[in-house]
PDB file of C-alpha atoms in Angstrom:
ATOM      1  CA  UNK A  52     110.499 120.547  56.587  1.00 41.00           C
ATOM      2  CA  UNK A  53     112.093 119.064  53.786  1.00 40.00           C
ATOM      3  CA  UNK A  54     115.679 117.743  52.872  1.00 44.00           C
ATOM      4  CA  UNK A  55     117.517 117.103  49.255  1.00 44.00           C
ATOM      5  CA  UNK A  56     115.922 114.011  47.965  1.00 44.00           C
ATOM      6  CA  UNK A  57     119.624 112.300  47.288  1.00 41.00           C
ATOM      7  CA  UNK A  58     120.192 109.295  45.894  1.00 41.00           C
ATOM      8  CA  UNK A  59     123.439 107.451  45.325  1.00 40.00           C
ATOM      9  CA  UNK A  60     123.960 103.776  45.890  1.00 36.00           C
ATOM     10  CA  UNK A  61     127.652 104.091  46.654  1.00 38.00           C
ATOM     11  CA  UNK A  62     126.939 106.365  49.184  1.00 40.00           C
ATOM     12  CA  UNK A  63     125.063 103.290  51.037  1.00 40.00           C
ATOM     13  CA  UNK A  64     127.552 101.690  53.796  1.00 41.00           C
ATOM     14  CA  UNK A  65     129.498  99.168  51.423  1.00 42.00           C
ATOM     15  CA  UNK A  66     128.907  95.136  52.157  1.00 36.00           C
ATOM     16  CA  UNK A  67     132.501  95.177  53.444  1.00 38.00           C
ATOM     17  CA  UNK A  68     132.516  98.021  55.698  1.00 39.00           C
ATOM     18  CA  UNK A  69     134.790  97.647  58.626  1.00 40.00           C
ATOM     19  CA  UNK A  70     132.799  97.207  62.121  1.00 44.00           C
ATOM     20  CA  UNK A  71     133.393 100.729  63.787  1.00 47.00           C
ATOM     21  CA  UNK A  72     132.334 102.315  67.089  1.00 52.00           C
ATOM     22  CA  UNK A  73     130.463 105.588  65.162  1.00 56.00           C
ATOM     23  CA  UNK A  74     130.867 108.480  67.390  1.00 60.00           C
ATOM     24  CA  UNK A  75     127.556 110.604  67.521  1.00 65.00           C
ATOM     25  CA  UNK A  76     126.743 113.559  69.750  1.00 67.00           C
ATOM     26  CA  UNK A  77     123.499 112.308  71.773  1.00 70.00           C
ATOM     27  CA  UNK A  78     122.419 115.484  72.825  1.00 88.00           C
ATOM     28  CA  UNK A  79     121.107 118.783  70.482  1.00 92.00           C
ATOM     29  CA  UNK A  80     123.281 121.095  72.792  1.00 95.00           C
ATOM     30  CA  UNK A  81     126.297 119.213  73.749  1.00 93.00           C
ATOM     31  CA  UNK A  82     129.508 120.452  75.739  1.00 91.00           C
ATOM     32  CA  UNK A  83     131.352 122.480  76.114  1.00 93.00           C
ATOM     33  CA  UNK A  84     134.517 120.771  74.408  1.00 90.00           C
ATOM     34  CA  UNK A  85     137.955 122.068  74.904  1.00 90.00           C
ATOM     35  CA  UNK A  86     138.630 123.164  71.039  1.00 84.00           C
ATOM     36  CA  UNK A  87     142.235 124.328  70.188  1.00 76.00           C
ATOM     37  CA  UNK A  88     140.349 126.421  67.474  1.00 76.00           C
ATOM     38  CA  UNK A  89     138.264 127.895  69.471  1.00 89.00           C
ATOM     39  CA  UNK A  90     138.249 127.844  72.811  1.00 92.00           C
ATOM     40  CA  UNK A  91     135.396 126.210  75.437  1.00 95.00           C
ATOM     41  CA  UNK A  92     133.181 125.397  72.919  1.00 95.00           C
ATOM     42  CA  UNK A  93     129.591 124.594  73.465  1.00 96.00           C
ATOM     43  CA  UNK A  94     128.364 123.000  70.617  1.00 95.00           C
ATOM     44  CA  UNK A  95     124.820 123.060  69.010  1.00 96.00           C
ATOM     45  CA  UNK A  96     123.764 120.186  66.935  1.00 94.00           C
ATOM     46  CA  UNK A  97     121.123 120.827  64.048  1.00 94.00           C
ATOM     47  CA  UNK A  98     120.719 116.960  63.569  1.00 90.00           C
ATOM     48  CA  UNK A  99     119.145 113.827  64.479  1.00 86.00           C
ATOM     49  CA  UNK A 100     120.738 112.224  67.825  1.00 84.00           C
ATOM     50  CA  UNK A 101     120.605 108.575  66.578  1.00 81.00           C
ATOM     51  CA  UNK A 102     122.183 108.554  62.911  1.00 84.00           C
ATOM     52  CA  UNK A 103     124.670 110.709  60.848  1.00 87.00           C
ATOM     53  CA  UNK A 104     122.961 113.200  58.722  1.00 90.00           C
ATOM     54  CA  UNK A 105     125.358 114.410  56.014  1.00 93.00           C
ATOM     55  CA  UNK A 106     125.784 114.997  52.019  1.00 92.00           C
ATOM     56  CA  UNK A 107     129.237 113.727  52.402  1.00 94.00           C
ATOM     57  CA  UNK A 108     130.670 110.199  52.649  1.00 93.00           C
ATOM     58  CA  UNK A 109     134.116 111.024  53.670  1.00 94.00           C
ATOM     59  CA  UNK A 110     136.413 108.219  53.568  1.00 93.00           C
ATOM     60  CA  UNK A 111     137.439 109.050  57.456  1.00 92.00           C
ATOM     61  CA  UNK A 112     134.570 110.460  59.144  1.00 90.00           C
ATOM     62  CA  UNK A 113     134.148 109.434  62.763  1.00 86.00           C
ATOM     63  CA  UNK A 114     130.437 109.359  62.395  1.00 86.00           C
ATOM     64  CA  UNK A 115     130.214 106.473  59.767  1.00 81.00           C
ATOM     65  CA  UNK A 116     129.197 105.910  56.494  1.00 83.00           C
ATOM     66  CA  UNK A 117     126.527 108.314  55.221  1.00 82.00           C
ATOM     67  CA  UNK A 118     123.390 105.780  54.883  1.00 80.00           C
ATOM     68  CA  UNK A 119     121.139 107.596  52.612  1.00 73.00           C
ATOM     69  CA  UNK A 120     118.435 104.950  53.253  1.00 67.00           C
ATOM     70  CA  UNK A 121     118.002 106.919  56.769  1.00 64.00           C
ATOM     71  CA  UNK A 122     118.048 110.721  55.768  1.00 66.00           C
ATOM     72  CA  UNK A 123     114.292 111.116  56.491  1.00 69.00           C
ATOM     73  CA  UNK A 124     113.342 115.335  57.555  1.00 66.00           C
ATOM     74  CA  UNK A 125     111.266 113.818  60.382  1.00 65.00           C
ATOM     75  CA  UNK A 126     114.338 113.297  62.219  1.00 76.00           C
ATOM     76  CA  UNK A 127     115.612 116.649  62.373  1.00 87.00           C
ATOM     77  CA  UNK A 128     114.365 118.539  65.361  1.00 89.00           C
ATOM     78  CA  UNK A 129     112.656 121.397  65.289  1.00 91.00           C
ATOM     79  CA  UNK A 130     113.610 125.354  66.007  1.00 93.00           C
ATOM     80  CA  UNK A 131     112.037 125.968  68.914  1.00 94.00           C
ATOM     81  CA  UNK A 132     113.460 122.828  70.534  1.00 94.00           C
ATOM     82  CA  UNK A 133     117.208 123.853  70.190  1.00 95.00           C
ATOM     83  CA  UNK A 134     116.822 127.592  70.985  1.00 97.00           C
ATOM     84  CA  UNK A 135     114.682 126.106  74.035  1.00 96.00           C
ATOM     85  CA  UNK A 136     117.618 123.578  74.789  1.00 96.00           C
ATOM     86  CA  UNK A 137     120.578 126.206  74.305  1.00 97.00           C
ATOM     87  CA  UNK A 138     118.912 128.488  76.622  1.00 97.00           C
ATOM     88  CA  UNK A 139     118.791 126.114  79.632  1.00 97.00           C
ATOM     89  CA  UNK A 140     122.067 124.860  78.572  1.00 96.00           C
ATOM     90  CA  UNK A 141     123.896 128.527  79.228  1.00 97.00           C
ATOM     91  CA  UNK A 142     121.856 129.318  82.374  1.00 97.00           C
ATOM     92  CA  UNK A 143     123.368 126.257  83.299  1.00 96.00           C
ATOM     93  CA  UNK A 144     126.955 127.221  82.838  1.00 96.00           C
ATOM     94  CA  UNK A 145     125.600 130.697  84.103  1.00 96.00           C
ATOM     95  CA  UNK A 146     124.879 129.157  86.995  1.00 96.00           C
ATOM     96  CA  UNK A 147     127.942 127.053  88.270  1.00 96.00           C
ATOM     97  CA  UNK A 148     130.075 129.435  87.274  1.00 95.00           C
ATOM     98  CA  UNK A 149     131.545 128.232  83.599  1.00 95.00           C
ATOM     99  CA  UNK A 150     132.183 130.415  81.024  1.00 95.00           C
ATOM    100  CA  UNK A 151     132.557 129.282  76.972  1.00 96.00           C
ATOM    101  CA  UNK A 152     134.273 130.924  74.519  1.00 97.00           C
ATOM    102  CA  UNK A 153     132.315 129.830  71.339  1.00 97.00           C
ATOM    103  CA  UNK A 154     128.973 128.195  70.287  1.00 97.00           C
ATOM    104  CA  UNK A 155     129.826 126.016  67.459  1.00 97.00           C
ATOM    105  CA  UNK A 156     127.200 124.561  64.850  1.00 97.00           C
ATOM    106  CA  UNK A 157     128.431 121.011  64.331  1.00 93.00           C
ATOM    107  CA  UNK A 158     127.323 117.840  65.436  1.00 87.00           C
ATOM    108  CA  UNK A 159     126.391 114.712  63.247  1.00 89.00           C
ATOM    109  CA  UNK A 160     126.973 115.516  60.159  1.00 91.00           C
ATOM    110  CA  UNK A 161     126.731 119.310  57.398  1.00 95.00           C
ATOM    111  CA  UNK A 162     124.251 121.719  59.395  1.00 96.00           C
ATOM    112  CA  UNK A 163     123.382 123.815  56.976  1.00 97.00           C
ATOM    113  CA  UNK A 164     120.967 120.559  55.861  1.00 94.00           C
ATOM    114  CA  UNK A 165     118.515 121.825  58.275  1.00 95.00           C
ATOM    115  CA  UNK A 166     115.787 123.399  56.080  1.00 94.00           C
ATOM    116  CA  UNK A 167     115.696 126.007  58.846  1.00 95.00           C
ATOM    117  CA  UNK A 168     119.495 126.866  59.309  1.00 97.00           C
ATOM    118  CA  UNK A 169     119.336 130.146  58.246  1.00 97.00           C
ATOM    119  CA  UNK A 170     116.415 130.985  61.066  1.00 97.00           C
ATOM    120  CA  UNK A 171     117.974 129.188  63.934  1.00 97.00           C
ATOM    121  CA  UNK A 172     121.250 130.554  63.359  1.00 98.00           C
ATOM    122  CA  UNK A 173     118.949 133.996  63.516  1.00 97.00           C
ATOM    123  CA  UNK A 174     117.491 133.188  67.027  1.00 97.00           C
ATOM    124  CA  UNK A 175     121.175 131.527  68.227  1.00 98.00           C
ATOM    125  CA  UNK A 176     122.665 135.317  67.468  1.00 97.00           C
ATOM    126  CA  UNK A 177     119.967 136.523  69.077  1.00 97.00           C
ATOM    127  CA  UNK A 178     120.562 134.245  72.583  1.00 97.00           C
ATOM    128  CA  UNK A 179     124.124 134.531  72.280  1.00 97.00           C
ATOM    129  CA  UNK A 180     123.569 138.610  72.184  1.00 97.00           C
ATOM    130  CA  UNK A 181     121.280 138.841  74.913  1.00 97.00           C
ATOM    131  CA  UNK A 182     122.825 136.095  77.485  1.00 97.00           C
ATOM    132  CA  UNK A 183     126.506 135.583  76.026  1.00 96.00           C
ATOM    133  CA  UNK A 184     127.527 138.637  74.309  1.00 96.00           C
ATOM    134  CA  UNK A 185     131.724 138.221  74.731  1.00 96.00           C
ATOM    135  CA  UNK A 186     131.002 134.931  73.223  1.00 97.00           C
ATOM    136  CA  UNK A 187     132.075 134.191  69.716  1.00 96.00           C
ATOM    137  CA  UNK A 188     129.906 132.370  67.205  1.00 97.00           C
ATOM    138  CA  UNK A 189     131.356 129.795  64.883  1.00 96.00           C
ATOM    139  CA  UNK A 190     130.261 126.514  62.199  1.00 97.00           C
ATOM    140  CA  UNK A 191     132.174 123.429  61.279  1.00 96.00           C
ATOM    141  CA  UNK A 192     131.292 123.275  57.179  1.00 97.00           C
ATOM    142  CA  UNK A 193     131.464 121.459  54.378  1.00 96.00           C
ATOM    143  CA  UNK A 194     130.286 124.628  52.591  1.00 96.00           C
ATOM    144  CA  UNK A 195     128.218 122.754  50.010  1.00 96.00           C
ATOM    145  CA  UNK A 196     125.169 125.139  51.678  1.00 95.00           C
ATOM    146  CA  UNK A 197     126.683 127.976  49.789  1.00 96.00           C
ATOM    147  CA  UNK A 198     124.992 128.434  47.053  1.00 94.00           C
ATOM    148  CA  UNK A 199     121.707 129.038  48.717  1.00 96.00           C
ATOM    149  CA  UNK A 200     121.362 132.869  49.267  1.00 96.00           C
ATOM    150  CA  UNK A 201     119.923 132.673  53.212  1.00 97.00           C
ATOM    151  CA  UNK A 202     122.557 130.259  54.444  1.00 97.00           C
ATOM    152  CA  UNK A 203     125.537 131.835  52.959  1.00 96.00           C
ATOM    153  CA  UNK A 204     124.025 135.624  54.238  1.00 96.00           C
ATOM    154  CA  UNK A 205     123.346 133.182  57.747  1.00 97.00           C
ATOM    155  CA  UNK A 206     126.859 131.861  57.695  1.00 97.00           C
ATOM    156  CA  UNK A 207     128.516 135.467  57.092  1.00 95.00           C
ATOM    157  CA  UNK A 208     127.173 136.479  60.394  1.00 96.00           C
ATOM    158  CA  UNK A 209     129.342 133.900  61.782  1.00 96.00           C
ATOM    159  CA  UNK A 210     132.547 134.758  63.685  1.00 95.00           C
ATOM    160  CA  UNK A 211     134.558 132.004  62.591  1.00 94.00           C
ATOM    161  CA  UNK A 212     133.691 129.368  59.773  1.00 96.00           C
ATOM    162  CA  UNK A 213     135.479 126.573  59.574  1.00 96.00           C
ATOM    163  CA  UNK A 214     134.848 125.229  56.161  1.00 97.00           C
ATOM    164  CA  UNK A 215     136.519 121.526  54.346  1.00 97.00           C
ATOM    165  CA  UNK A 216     138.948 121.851  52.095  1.00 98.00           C
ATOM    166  CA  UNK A 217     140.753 117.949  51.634  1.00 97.00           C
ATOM    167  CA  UNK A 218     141.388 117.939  47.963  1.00 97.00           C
ATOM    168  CA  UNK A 219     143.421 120.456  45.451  1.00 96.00           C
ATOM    169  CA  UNK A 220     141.507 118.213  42.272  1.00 97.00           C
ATOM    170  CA  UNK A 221     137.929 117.284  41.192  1.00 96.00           C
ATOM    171  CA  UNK A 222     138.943 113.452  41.391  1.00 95.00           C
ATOM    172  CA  UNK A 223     140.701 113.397  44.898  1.00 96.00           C
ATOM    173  CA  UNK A 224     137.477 115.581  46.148  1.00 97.00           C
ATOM    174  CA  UNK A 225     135.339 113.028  44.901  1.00 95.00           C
ATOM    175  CA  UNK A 226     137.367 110.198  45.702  1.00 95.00           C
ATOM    176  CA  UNK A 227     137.990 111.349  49.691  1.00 96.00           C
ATOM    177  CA  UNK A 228     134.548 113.371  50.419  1.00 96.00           C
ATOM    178  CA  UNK A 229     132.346 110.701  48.534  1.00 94.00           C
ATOM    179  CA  UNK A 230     129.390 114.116  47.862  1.00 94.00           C
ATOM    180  CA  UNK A 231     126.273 112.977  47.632  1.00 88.00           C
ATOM    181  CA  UNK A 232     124.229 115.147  44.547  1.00 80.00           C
ATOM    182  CA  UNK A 233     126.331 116.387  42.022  1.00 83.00           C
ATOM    183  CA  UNK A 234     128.262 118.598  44.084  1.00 90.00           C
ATOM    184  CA  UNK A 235     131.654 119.668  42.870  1.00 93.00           C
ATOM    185  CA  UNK A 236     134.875 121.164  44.050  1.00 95.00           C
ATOM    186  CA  UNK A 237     134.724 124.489  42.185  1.00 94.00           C
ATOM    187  CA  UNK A 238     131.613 125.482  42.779  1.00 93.00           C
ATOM    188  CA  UNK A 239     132.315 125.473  46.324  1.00 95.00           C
ATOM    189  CA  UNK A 240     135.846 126.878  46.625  1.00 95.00           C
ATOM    190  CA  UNK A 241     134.279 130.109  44.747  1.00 94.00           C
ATOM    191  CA  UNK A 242     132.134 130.336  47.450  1.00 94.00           C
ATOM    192  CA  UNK A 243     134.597 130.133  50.112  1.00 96.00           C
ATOM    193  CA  UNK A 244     136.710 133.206  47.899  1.00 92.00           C
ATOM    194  CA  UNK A 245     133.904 135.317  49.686  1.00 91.00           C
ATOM    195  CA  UNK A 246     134.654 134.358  53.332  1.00 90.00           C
ATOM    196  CA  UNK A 247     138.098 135.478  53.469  1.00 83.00           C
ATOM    197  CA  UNK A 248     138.874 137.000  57.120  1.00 85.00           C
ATOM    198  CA  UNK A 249     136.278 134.594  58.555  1.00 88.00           C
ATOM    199  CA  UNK A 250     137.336 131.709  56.981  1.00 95.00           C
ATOM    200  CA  UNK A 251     139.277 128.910  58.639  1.00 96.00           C
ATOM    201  CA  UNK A 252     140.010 126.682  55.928  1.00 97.00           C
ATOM    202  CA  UNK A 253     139.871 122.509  57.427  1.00 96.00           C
ATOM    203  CA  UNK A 254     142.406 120.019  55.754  1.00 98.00           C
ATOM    204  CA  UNK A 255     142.505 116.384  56.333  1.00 97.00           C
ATOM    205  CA  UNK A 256     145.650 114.651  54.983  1.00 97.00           C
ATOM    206  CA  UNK A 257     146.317 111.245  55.159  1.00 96.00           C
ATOM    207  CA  UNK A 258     147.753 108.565  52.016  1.00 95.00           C
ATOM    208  CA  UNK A 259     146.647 104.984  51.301  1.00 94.00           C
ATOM    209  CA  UNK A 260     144.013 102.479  49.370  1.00 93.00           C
ATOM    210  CA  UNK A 261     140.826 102.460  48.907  1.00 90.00           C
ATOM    211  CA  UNK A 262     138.700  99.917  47.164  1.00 89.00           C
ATOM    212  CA  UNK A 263     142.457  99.080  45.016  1.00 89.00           C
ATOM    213  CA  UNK A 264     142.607 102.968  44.156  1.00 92.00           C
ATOM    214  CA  UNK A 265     145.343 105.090  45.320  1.00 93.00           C
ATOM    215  CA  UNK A 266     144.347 107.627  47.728  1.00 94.00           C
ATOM    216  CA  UNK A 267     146.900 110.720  48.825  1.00 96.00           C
ATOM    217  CA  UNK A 268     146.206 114.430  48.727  1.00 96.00           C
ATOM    218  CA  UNK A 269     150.015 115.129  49.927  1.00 96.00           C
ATOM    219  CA  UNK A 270     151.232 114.061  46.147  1.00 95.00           C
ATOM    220  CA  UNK A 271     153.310 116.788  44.324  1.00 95.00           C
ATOM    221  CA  UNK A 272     150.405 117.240  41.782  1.00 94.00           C
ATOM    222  CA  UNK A 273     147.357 117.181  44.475  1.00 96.00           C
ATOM    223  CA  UNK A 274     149.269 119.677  46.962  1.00 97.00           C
ATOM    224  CA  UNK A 275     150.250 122.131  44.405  1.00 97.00           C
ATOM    225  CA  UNK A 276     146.548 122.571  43.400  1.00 97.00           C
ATOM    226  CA  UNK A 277     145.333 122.771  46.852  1.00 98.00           C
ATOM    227  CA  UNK A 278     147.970 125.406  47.607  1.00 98.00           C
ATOM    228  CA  UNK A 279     146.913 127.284  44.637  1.00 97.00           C
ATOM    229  CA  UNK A 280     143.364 127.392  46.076  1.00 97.00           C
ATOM    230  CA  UNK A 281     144.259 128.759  49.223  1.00 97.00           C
ATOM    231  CA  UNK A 282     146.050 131.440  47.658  1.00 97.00           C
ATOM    232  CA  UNK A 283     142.746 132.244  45.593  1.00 96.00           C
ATOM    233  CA  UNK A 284     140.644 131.649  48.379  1.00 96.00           C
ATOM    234  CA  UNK A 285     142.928 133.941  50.953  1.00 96.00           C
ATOM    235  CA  UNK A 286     141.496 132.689  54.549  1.00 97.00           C
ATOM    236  CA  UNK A 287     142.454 133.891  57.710  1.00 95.00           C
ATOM    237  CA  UNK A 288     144.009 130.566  58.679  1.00 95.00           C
ATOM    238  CA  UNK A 289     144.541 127.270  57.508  1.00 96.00           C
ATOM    239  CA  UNK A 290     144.555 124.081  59.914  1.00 96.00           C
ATOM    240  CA  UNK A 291     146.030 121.012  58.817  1.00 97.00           C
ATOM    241  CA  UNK A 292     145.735 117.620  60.495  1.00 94.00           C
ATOM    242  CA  UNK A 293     146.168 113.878  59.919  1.00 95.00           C
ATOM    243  CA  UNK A 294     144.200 110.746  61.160  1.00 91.00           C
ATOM    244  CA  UNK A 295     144.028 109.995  64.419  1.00 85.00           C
ATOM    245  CA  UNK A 296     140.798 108.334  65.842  1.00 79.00           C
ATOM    246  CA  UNK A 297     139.000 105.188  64.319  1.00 80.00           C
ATOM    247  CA  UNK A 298     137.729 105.118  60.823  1.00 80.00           C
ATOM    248  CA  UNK A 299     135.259 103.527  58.251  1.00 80.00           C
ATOM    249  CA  UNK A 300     137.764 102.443  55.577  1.00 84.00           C
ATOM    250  CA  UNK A 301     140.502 100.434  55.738  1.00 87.00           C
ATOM    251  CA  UNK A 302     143.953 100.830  54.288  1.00 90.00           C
ATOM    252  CA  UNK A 303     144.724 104.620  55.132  1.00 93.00           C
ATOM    253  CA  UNK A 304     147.718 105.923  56.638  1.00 91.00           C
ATOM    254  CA  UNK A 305     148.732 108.795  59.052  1.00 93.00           C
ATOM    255  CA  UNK A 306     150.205 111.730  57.300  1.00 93.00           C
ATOM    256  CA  UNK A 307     153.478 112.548  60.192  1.00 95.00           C
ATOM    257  CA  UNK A 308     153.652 116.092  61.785  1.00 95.00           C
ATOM    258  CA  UNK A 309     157.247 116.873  59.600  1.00 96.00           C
ATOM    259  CA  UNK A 310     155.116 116.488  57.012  1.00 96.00           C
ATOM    260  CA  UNK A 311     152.187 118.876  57.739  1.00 97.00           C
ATOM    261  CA  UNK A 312     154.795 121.287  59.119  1.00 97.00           C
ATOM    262  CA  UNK A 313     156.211 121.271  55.562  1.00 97.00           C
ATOM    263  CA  UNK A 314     152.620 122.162  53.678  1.00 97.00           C
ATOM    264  CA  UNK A 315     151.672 124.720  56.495  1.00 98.00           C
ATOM    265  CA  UNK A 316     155.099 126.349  55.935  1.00 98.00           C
ATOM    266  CA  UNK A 317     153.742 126.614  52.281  1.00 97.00           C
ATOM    267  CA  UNK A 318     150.815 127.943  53.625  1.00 98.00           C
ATOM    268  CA  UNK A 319     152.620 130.516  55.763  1.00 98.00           C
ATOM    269  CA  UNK A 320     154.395 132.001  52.800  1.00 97.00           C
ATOM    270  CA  UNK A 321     151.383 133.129  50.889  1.00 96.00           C
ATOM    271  CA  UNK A 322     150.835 135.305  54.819  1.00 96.00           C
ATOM    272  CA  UNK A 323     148.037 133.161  55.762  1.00 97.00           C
ATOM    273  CA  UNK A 324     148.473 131.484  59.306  1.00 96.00           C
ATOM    274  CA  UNK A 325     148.274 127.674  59.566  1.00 96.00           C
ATOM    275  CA  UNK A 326     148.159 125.639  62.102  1.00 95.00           C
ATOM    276  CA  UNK A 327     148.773 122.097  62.674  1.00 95.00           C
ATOM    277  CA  UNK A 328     146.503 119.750  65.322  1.00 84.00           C
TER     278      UNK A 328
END
């Protein structure tokens, strides 16, 4: 296997990072997790166990900083071990009686990384058809995957992907989602254009400093952008939230629910749902 041979020293954890308990699923097959998305959710993580594996940085991710030092393919695990794992995982459920309503890629970090995404999430439609059939499948995104013919196809067969959207400009993406190689706002909103009924569309809002620089994708300017994407991209849904578990950086604020109400009403009259958690 191989991964994207990144490189960006920002993207290290910075000297002054705030001590933080990072919150890491231990398990490949973990769950299932009452979602208000999508149900009983059992979730399927693509990623090593012991570190967050991501091409983001984002300023708020309960996972940590990104340390790029530690992105090494040897610690992804292989195929056969998650098909084996989500198989003994559902005969499990199977057998005391639970029932799920989704199987979620997500986990520690983007899982469309894996060099094999586009095969596992093959063999996981394949399980989920054969043992689960009534049982939706779905993938927490940051979309940056897209480009690459076999995971977009992959991710099309997908009931429900729920893709990142936290910025409206190129400078507020880069300034919240901290992307690690080159990776830019448009590139990936045209991909999500292609989604449309499948596409739950993920915002974080929040307001603040970082590092000195003003941070706040709720400004006039920033939200009017972002709501101009939406109408371009036309998802099924939009769900809106605000900070509300521990963080790496310091000196962010909640964004309150009157608040979110007010941008998912926006939302709303372009006759796209939106929901706010």
């Amino acid at each position: 296997m191989s991964v994207p041979n990144w490189s960006r020293a920002n993207l290290v954890a910075p000297s002054n990072a705030i001590s933080m308990k990072e919150v890491l699923f231990d398990n490949i097959i973990f769950g299932p997790i009452a979602s208000r998305r999508l149900g009983r959710s059992l979730g399927v993580n693509l990623l090593p166990v012991d570190i967050k594996f991501c091409n983001f940085d984002c300023l708020y991710c309960e996972c940590g900083w990104t340390k790029v030092q530690e992105l090494h393919h040897e610690h992804l695990p292989e195929s056969s071990a998650i098909i084996k794992r989500l198989i003994e995982e559902i005969k499990k459920l199977q057998h005391a009686g639970e029932t799920i309503d989704s199987i979620t890629f997500a986990g520690n970090g983007e899982p469309t990384l894996h060099p094999q995404f586009a095969s596992i999430a093959h063999d996981v439609i394949l399980v989920r058809d054969l043992l689960l059939p009534e049982v939706e499948l779905s993938i927490l995104s940051n979309g940056t995957m897209l480009h690459k013919d076999e995971v977009r196809e992959a991710m099309m067969r997908f009931d429900n992907c729920i893709l990142k959207l936290d910025a409206g400009t190129e400078d507020t993406f880069q300034l919240i989602n901290r992307p690690l190689g080159g990776v830019h706002l448009e590139k990936i909103t045209d991909q999500y254009a292609k989604f449309r009924d499948k596409l739950t569309i993920q915002t974080l809002f929040f307001k603040g400093k970082y590092h000195g620089v003003q941070v706040d994708n709720t400004s006039e300017k920033e939200l009017s952008i972002w709501l101009r994407r939406i109408a371009a991209i036309r998802p099924k849904r939009g769900m809106l939230y605000s900070l509300d578990r521990e963080i790496p950086a310091q000196g962010l604020e909640q964004i309150n629910t009157k608040t979110l109400n007010q941008i998912a009403t926006q939302v709303r009259k372009m006759g796209i749902e939106a929901l706010v958690a």
